[in-house]
Coordinates of C-alpha atoms in Angstrom, one line a residue:
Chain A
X6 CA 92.3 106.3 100.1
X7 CA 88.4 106.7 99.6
X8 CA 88.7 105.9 96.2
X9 CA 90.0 102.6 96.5
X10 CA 87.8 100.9 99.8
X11 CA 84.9 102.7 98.6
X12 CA 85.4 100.6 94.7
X13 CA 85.5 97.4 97.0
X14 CA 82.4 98.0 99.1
X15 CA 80.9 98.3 95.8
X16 CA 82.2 95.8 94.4
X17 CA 81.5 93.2 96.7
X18 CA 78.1 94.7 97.0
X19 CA 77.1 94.5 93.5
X20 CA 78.4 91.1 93.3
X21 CA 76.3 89.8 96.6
X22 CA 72.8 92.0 94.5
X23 CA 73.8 89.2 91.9
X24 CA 73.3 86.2 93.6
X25 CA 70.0 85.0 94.2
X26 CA 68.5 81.5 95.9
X27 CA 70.3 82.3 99.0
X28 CA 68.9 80.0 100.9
X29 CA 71.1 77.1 99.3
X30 CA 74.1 79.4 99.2
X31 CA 74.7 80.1 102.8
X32 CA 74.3 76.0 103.3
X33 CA 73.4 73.0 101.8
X34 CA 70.5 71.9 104.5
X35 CA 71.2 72.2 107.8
X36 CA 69.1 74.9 109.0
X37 CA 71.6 75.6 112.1
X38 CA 74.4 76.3 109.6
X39 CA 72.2 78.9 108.2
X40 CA 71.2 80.4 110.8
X41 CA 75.0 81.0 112.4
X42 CA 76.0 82.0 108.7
X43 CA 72.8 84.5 108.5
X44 CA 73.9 85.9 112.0
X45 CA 77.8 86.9 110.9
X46 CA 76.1 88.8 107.6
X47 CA 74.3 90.5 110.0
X48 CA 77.2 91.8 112.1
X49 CA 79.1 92.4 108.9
X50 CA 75.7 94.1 107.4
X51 CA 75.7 96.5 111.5
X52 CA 79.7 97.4 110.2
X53 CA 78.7 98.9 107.1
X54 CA 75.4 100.8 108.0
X55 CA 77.6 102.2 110.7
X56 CA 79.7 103.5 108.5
X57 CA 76.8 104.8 105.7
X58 CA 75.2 107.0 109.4
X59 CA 78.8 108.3 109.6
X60 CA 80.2 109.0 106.4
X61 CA 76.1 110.5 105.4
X62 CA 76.9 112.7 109.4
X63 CA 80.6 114.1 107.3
X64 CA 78.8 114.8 104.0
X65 CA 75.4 116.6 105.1
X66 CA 76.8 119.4 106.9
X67 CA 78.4 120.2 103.1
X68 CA 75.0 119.2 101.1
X69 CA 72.7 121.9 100.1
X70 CA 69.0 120.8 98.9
X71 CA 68.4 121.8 95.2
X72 CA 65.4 123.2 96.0
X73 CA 64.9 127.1 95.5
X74 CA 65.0 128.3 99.0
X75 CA 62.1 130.5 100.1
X76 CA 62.2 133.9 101.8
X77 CA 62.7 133.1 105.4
X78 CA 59.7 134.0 107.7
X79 CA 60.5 135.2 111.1
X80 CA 57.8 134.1 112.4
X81 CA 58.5 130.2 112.1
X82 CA 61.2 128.1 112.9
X83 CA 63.5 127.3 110.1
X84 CA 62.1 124.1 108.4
X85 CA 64.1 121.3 106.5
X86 CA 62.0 120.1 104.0
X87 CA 62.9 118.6 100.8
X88 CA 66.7 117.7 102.2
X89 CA 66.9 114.0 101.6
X90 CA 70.5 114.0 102.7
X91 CA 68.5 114.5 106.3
X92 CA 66.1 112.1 105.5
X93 CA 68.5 109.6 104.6
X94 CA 71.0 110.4 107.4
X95 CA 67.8 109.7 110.2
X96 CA 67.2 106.4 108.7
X97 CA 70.2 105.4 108.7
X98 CA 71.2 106.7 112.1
X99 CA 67.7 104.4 113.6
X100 CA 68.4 101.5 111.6
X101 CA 71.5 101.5 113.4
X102 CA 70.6 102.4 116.7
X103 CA 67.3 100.0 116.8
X104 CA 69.5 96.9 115.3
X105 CA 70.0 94.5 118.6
X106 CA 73.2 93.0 116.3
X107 CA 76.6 94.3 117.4
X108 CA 78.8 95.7 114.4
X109 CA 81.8 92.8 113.5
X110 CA 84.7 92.1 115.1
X111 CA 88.2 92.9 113.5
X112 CA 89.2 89.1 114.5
X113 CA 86.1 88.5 112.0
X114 CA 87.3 91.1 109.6
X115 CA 90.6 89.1 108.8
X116 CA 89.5 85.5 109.4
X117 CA 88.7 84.8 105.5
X118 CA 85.6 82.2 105.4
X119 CA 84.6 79.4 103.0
X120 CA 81.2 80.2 102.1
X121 CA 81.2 82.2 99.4
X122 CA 78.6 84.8 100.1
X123 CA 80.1 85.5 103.9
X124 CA 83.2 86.0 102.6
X125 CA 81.7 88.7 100.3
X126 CA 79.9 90.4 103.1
X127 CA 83.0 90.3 105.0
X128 CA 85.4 91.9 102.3
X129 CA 82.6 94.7 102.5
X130 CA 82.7 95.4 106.1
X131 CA 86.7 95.1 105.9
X132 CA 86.6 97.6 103.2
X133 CA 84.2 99.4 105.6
X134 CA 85.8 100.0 108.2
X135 CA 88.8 101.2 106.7
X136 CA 86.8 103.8 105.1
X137 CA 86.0 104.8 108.6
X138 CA 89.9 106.3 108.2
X139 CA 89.1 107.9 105.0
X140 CA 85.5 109.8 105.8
X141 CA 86.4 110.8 109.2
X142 CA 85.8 113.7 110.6
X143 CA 89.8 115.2 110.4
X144 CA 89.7 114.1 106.7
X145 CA 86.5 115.4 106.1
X146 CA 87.5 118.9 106.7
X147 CA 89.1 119.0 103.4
X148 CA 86.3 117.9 101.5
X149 CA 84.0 120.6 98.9
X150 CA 80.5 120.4 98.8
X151 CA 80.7 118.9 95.2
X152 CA 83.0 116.1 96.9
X153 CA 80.5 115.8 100.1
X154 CA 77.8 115.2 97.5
X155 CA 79.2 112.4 95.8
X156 CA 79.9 110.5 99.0
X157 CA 76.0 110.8 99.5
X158 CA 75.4 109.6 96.7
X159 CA 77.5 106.6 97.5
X160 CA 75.8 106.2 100.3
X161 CA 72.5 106.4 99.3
X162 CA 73.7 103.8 96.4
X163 CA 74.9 101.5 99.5
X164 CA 71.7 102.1 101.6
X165 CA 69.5 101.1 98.3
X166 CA 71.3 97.6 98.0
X167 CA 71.6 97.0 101.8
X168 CA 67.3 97.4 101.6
X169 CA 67.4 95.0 98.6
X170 CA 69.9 92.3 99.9
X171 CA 67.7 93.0 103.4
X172 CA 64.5 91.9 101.6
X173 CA 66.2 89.4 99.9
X174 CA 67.9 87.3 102.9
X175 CA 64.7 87.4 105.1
X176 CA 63.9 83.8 105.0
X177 CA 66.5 83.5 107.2
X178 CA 66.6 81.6 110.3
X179 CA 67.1 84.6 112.8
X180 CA 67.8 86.9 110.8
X181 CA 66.6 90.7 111.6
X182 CA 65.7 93.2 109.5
X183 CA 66.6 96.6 109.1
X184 CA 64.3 98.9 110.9
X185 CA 62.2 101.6 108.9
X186 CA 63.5 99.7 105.9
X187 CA 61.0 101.0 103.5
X188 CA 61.5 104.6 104.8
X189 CA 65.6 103.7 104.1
X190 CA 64.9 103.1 101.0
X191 CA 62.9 105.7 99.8
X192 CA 65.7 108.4 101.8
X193 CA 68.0 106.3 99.7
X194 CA 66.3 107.1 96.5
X195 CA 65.8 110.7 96.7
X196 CA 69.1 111.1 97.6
X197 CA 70.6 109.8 94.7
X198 CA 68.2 111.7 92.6
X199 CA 69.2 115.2 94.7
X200 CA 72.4 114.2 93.9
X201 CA 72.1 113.5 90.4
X202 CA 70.5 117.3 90.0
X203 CA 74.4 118.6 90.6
X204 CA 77.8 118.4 89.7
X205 CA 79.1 115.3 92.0
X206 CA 83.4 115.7 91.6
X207 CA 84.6 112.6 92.0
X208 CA 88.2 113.6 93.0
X209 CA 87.0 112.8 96.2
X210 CA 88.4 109.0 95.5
X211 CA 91.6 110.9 95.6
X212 CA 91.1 112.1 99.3
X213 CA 91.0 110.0 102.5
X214 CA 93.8 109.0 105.1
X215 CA 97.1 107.7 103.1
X216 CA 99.6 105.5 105.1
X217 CA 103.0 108.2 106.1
X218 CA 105.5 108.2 103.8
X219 CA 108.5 107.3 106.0
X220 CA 112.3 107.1 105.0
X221 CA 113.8 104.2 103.3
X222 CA 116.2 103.3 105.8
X223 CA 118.9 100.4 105.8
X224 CA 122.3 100.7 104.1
X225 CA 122.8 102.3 100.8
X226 CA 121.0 100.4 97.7
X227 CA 123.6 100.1 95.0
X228 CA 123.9 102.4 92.1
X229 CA 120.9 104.2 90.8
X230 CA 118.9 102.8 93.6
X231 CA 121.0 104.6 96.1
X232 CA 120.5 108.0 94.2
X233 CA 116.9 107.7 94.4
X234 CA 116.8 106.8 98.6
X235 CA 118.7 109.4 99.1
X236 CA 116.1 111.8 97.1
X237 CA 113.2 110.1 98.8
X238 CA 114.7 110.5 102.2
X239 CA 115.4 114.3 101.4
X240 CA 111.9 114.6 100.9
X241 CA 110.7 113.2 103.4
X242 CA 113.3 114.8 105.9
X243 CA 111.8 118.1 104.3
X244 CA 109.2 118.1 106.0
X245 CA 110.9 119.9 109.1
X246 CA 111.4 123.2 108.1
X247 CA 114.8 123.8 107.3
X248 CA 117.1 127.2 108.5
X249 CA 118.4 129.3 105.8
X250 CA 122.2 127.6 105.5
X251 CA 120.7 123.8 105.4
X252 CA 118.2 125.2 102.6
X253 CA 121.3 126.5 100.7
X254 CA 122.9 123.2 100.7
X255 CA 119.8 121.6 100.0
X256 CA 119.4 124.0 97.1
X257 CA 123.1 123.5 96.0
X258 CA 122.6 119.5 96.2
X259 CA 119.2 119.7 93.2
X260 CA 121.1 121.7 91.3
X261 CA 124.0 119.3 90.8
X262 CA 121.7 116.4 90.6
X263 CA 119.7 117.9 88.1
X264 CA 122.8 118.3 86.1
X265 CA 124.8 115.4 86.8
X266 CA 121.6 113.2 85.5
X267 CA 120.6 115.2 82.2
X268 CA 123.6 112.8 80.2
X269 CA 121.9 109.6 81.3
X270 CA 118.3 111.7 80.8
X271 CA 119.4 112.2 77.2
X272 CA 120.1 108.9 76.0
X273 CA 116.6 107.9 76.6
X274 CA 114.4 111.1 77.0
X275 CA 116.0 114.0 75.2
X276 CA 113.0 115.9 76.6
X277 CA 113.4 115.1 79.7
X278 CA 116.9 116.0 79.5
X279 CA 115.4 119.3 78.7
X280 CA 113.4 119.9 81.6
X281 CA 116.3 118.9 84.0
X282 CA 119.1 121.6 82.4
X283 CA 116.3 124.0 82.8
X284 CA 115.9 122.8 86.8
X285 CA 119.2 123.1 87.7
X286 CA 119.2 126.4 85.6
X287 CA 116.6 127.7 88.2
X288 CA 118.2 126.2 90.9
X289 CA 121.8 127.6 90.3
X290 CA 119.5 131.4 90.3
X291 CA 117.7 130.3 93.3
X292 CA 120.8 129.5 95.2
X293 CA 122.5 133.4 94.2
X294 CA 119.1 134.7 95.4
X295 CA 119.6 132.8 98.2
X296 CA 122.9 134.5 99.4
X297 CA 121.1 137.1 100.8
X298 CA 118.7 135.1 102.9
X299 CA 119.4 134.7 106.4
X300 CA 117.7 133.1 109.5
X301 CA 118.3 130.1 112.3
X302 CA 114.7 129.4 112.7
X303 CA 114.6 125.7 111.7
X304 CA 116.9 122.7 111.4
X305 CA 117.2 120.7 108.7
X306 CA 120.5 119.2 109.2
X307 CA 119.1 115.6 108.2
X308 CA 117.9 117.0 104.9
X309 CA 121.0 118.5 104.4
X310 CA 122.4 115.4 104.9
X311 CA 120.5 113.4 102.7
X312 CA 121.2 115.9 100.3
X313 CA 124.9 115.1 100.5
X314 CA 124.3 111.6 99.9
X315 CA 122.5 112.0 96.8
X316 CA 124.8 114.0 95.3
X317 CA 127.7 112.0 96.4
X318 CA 126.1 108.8 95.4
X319 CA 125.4 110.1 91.6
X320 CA 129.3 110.9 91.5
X321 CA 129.7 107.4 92.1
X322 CA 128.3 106.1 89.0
X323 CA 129.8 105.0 86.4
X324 CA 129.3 107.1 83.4
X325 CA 128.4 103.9 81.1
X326 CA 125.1 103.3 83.3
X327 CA 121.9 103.0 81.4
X328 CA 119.1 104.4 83.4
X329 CA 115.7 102.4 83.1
X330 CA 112.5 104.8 81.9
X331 CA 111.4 104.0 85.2
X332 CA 114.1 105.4 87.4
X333 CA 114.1 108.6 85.1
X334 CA 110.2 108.5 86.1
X335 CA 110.5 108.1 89.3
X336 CA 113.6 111.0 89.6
X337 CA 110.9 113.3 87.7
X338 CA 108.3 112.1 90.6
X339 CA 110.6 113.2 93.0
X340 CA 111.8 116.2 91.8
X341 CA 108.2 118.2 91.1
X342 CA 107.8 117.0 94.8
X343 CA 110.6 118.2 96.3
X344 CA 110.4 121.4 94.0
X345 CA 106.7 122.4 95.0
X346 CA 108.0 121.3 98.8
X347 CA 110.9 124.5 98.5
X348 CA 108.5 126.4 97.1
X349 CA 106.2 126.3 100.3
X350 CA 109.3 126.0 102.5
X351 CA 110.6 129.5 100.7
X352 CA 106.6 131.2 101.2
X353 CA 106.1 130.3 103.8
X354 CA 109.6 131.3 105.7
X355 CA 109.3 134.7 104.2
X356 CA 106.1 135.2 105.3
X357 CA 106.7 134.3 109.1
X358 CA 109.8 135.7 109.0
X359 CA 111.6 132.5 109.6
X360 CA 113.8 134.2 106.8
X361 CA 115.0 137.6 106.6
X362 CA 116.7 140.1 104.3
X363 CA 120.4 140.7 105.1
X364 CA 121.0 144.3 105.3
X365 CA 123.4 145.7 102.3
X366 CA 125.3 148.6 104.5
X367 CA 126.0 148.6 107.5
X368 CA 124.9 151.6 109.4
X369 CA 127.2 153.7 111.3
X370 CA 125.1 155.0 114.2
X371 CA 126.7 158.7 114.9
X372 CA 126.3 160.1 118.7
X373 CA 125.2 157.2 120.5
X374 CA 127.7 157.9 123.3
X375 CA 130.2 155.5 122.7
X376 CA 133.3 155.6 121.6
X377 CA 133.0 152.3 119.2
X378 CA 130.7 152.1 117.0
X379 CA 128.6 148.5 116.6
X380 CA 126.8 147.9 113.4
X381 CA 123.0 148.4 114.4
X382 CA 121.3 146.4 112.2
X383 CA 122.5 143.1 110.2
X384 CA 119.0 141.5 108.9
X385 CA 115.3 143.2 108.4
X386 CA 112.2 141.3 108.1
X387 CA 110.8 140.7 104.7
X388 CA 107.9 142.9 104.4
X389 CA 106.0 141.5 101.1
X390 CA 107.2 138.4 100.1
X391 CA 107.0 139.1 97.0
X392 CA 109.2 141.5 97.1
X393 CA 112.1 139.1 97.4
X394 CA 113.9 137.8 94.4
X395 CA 113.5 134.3 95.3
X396 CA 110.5 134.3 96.2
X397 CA 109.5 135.7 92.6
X398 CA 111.8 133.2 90.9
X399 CA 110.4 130.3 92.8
X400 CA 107.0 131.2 91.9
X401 CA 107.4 131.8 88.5
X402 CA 110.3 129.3 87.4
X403 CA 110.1 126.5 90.3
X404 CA 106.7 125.7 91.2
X405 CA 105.4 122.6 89.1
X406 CA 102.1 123.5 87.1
X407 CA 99.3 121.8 88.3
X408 CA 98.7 119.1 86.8
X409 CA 94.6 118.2 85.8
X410 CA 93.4 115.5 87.6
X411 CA 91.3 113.1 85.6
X412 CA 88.2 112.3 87.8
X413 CA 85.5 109.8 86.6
X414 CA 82.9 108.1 88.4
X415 CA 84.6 104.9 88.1
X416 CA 83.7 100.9 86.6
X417 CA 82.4 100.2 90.4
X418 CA 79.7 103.0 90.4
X419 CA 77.7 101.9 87.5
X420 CA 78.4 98.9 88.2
X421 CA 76.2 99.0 91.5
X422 CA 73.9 101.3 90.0
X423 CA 73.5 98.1 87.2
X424 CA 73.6 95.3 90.0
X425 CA 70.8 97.4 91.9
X426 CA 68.6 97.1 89.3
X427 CA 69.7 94.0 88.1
X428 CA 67.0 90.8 87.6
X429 CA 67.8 87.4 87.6
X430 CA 68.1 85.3 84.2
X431 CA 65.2 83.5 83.2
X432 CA 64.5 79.9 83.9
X433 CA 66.1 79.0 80.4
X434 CA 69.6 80.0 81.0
X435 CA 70.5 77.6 83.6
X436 CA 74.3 77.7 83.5
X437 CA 74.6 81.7 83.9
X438 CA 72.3 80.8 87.1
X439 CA 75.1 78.4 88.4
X440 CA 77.7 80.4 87.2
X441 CA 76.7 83.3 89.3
Chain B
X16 CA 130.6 142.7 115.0
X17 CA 132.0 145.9 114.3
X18 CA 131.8 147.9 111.1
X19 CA 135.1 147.2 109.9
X20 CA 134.8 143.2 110.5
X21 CA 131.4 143.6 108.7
X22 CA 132.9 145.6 106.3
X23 CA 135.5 143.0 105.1
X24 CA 133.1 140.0 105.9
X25 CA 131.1 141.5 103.2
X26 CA 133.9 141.9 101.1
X27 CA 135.4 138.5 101.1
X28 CA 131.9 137.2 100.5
X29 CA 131.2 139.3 97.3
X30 CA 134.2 138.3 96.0
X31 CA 133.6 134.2 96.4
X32 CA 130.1 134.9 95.3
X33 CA 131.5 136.2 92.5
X34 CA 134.1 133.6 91.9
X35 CA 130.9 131.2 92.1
X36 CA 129.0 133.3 89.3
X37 CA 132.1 133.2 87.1
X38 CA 133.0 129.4 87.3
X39 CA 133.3 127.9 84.2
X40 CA 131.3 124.5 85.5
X41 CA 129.2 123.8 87.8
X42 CA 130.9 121.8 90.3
X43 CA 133.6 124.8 90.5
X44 CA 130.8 127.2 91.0
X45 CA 129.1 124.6 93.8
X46 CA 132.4 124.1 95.9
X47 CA 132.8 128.1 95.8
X48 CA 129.4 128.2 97.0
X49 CA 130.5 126.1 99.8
X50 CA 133.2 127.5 100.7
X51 CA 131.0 130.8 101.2
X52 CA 128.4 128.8 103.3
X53 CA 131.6 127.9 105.0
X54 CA 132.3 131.3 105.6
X55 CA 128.9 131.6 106.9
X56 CA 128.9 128.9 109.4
X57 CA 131.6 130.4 111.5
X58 CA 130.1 133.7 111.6
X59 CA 127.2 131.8 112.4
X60 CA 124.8 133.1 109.7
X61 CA 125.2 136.8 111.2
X62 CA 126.7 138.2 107.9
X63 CA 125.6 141.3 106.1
X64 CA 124.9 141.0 102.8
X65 CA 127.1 140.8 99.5
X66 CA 126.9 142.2 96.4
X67 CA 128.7 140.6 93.6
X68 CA 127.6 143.1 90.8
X69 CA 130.4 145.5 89.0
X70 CA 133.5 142.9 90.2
X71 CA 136.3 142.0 88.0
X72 CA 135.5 139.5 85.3
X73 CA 139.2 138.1 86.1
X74 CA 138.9 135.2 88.3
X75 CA 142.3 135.2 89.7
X76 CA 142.2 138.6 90.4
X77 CA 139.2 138.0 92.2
X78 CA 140.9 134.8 93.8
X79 CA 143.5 137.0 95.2
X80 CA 141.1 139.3 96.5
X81 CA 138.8 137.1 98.3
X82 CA 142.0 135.3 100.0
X83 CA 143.1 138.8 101.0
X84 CA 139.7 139.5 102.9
X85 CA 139.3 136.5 104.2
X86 CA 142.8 135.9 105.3
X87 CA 142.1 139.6 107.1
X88 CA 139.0 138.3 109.0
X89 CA 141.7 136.6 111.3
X90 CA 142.6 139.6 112.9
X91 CA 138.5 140.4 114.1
X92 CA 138.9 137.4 116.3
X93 CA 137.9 134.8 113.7
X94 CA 139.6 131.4 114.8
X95 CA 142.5 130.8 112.5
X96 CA 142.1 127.3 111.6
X97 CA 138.6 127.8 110.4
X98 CA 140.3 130.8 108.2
X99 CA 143.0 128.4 106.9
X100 CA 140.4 125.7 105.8
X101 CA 138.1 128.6 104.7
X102 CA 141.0 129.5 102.1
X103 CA 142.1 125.9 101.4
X104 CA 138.4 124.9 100.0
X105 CA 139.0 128.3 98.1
X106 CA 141.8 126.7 96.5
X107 CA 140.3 123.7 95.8
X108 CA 137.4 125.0 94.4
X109 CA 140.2 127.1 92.4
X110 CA 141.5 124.0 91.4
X111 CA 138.2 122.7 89.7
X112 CA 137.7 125.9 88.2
X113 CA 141.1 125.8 85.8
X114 CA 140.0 122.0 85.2

């Protein structure tokens, strides 16, 4: 998730703005040392401007300048000024094509080290290059502009402490700066204030490449736990689309499940209990509705399956178990899941006719020639799905309200934004010196 | 499928989709709707469609009548075994029904 490598890029970034005197940091007083330690930051420092010229190349096509656009003149060829986003994206892209240093190895990425301030450069690049998953270009197609704005602003915050740590680590043996680092960092700065003119949304944290949710496989987990695999695995297997019979058994096994666990639901969340009678209320509708649904397009026979085994493994129980708030949380998880899942499954079948109407008479064709008669007609497509019953009562009753997502900028952001800016104790306060 | 094989297909399906509607618990009403996915399955999903509005509110009434039409889908060709275990999961479901 973005959310999550981008809060340790920062983290470790704002942590490396505090610490000042490098010189004695990266080693004591061998001058070698130094210099081999000040060559790995650089590597680690290629890894992440790499990733600040990528992630900026996802984000600018989606950023607009805030500046009032003028009425176009034929006469001249479009012109880009005042769009720091393109400013900031050139710098970055010839910092990192000028650098002779070759981005780090993932052997270096995973080989923890003792020195203090590598191993904080490193856990940056690590956290780098797995963003390289999250703002990549098959993710990024998801993104809004208000999203694509706040990753520039990230990455102009990034840029801005690369400059300063760059300025900062100079005295260096061997070490090599960032070219155009001035021009970096002014790109840098007016990014973040173009940014700061909008809206940034920062549910973008919530975006990014998530590992695939696979089935819990292995032999049935006792009890409770065995209710819940099953569940999971039905969601997961869900993901096929399922024919019209598997969906009915599917359909048949939530509606016992949601019944069979409201008397455990009630001894700890009468609420809950509430919500669950008034699933499998829905369901038991869906599933009459359903009667007149046909179509073979689809499989679904592992769902089907797994659907089975939940329902057979919540018979199993004894009728004295005491559910944990947990398990009835994680029940509630999978259910407004697997709910919003049929919902699509039923929308979408209806409208590419994976699922048709079945026809209520048969017609008797008269004076086709023959002597029998076969029924013409047994199914016809759905025209509007919302024309179907189920359909209506799976928008209406089924579907799980959207919930609101709480988005905030996060403890990392300001805290980079306070580290850039940051100024080292005065000579007085000795042991907050040491300390940091 | 002719008409008259459609014909009673539908018929024994309204009826267990009725006896479903009318179970008294909810496991009843699940293994009724099983038995009519059942019924389904062999026909491989070509069925027309039922209607289980305007039936008798008497379950063994309809119980009779669904064991009727289904016991008649044997003579449209319908293998007799799957008929017999269509009827026997009626009974069963039956069974749960009366408690």
């Amino acid at each position: 998730m973005y959310g999550e490598n981008g809060a340790q890029m920062r983290t470790e970034l704002a942590a490396l703005l505090r610490q000042h005197r490098i010189m004695r940091r990266l080693a004591e007083d061998s001058s070698v040392e130094r210099a081999a330690a000040g060559q790995q930051i650089l590597r680690f420092r290629q890894t992440v401007l790499v990733w600040c010229a990528q992630a900026i190349g996802v984000a600018r096509p989606l950023t607009f300048p805030n500046v009032p656009q003028k009425p176009a003149d034929p006469f001249r060829a479009a012109t880009d000024h005042g769009a720091a986003v393109a400013e900031l994206a050139r710098a970055l892209e010839a910092a990192r094509e000028q650098a002779t240093t070759r981005p780090a190895s993932s052997q270096e990425f995973t080989t923890p080290s003792a020195n203090t301030i590598v191993e904080r450069w490193r856990l940056a690049a690590r956290a780098v290059a797995l963003a390289e998953h999250d703002t990549a270009p098959d993710q990024a197609i998801h993104l809004t502009a208000a999203q694509a704005r706040t990753i520039a602003g990230d990455v102009a915050a990034i840029s801005q402490a690369l400059v300063v740590l760059d300025r900062r680590y100079r005295n260096t043996p061997g070490w090599e700066p960032i070219a155009g680092c001035d021009r970096l960092g002014w790109a840098a700065l007016a990014t973040a204030l173009d940014v700061s003119l909008g809206q940034p949304d920062y549910s973008v944290d919530q975006t990014g490449w998530r590992p695939r949710t696979k089935p819990i496989g292995g032999p049935a987990r006792p009890g409770v736990l065995g209710v819940l695999q099953a569940e999971h695995n039905l969601l997961v297997r869900l993901a096929a689309f399922p024919d019209a019979m598997n969906l009915r058994l599917v359909v048949d096994s939530q509606r016992l499940l949601s019944a069979g666990l409201v008397p455990y639901a009630e001894r700890i969340d009468p609420d809950l209990a509430g919500q669950w009678s008034a699933r499998a209320e829905t369901y038991s509708r869906i599933q009459r509705e359903l009667r007149n649904i046909g179509g073979r397009l689809g499989n679904g026979k592992a769902a089907a399956g797994e659907a089975a085994n939940a329902v057979s493994r919540l018979k199993a129980l004894r009728p004295e178990t005491v559910l944990e708030p947990r398990m009835l949380g994680g029940f509630q998880t999978l259910f407004r899941r697997l709910d919003s899942r049929i919902t699509d499954i039923l929308e979408s079948g209806a409208e590419r006719g994976a699922f048709v109407q079945r026809v209520t008479v048969p017609r008797l064709v008269n004076g086709d020639g023959r002597l029998v008669h076969p029924v013409r007609e047994r199914f016809v497509p759905v025209a509007r799905a919302a024309d179907l019953d189920v359909i209506r009562t799976a928008r209406e009753h089924l579907r799980p309200r959207e919930e609101p997502s709480v988005s905030s900028p996060g403890a990392s952001r300001a805290d980079l934004h306070a580290a850039l800016i940051h100024r080292p104790p005065a000579k007085g306060a000795q042991s907050d010196v040491l300390d940091l | 499928m002719l008409l008259p094989h459609a014909q009673t297909l539908a018929q024994a399906r309204s009826y267990v989709a009725a006896l479903a509607d009318r179970a008294l618990t909810l496991d009843a009403s699940s293994a009724y709707e099983r038995a009519l996915l059942e019924l389904d399955r062999v026909h491989g999903d070509e069925c027309p469609a039922l209607d289980a509005e305007d039936l008798a509110d008497d379950r063994d009434i309809l119980l009779a009548v669904a064991s009727n039409a289904i016991e008649d889908l044997e003579s449209y060709g319908i293998d007799p075994l799957s008929v017999e275990l269509i009827l026997a999961m009626l009974v069963d479901a039956h069974d749960l029904d009366i408690g």
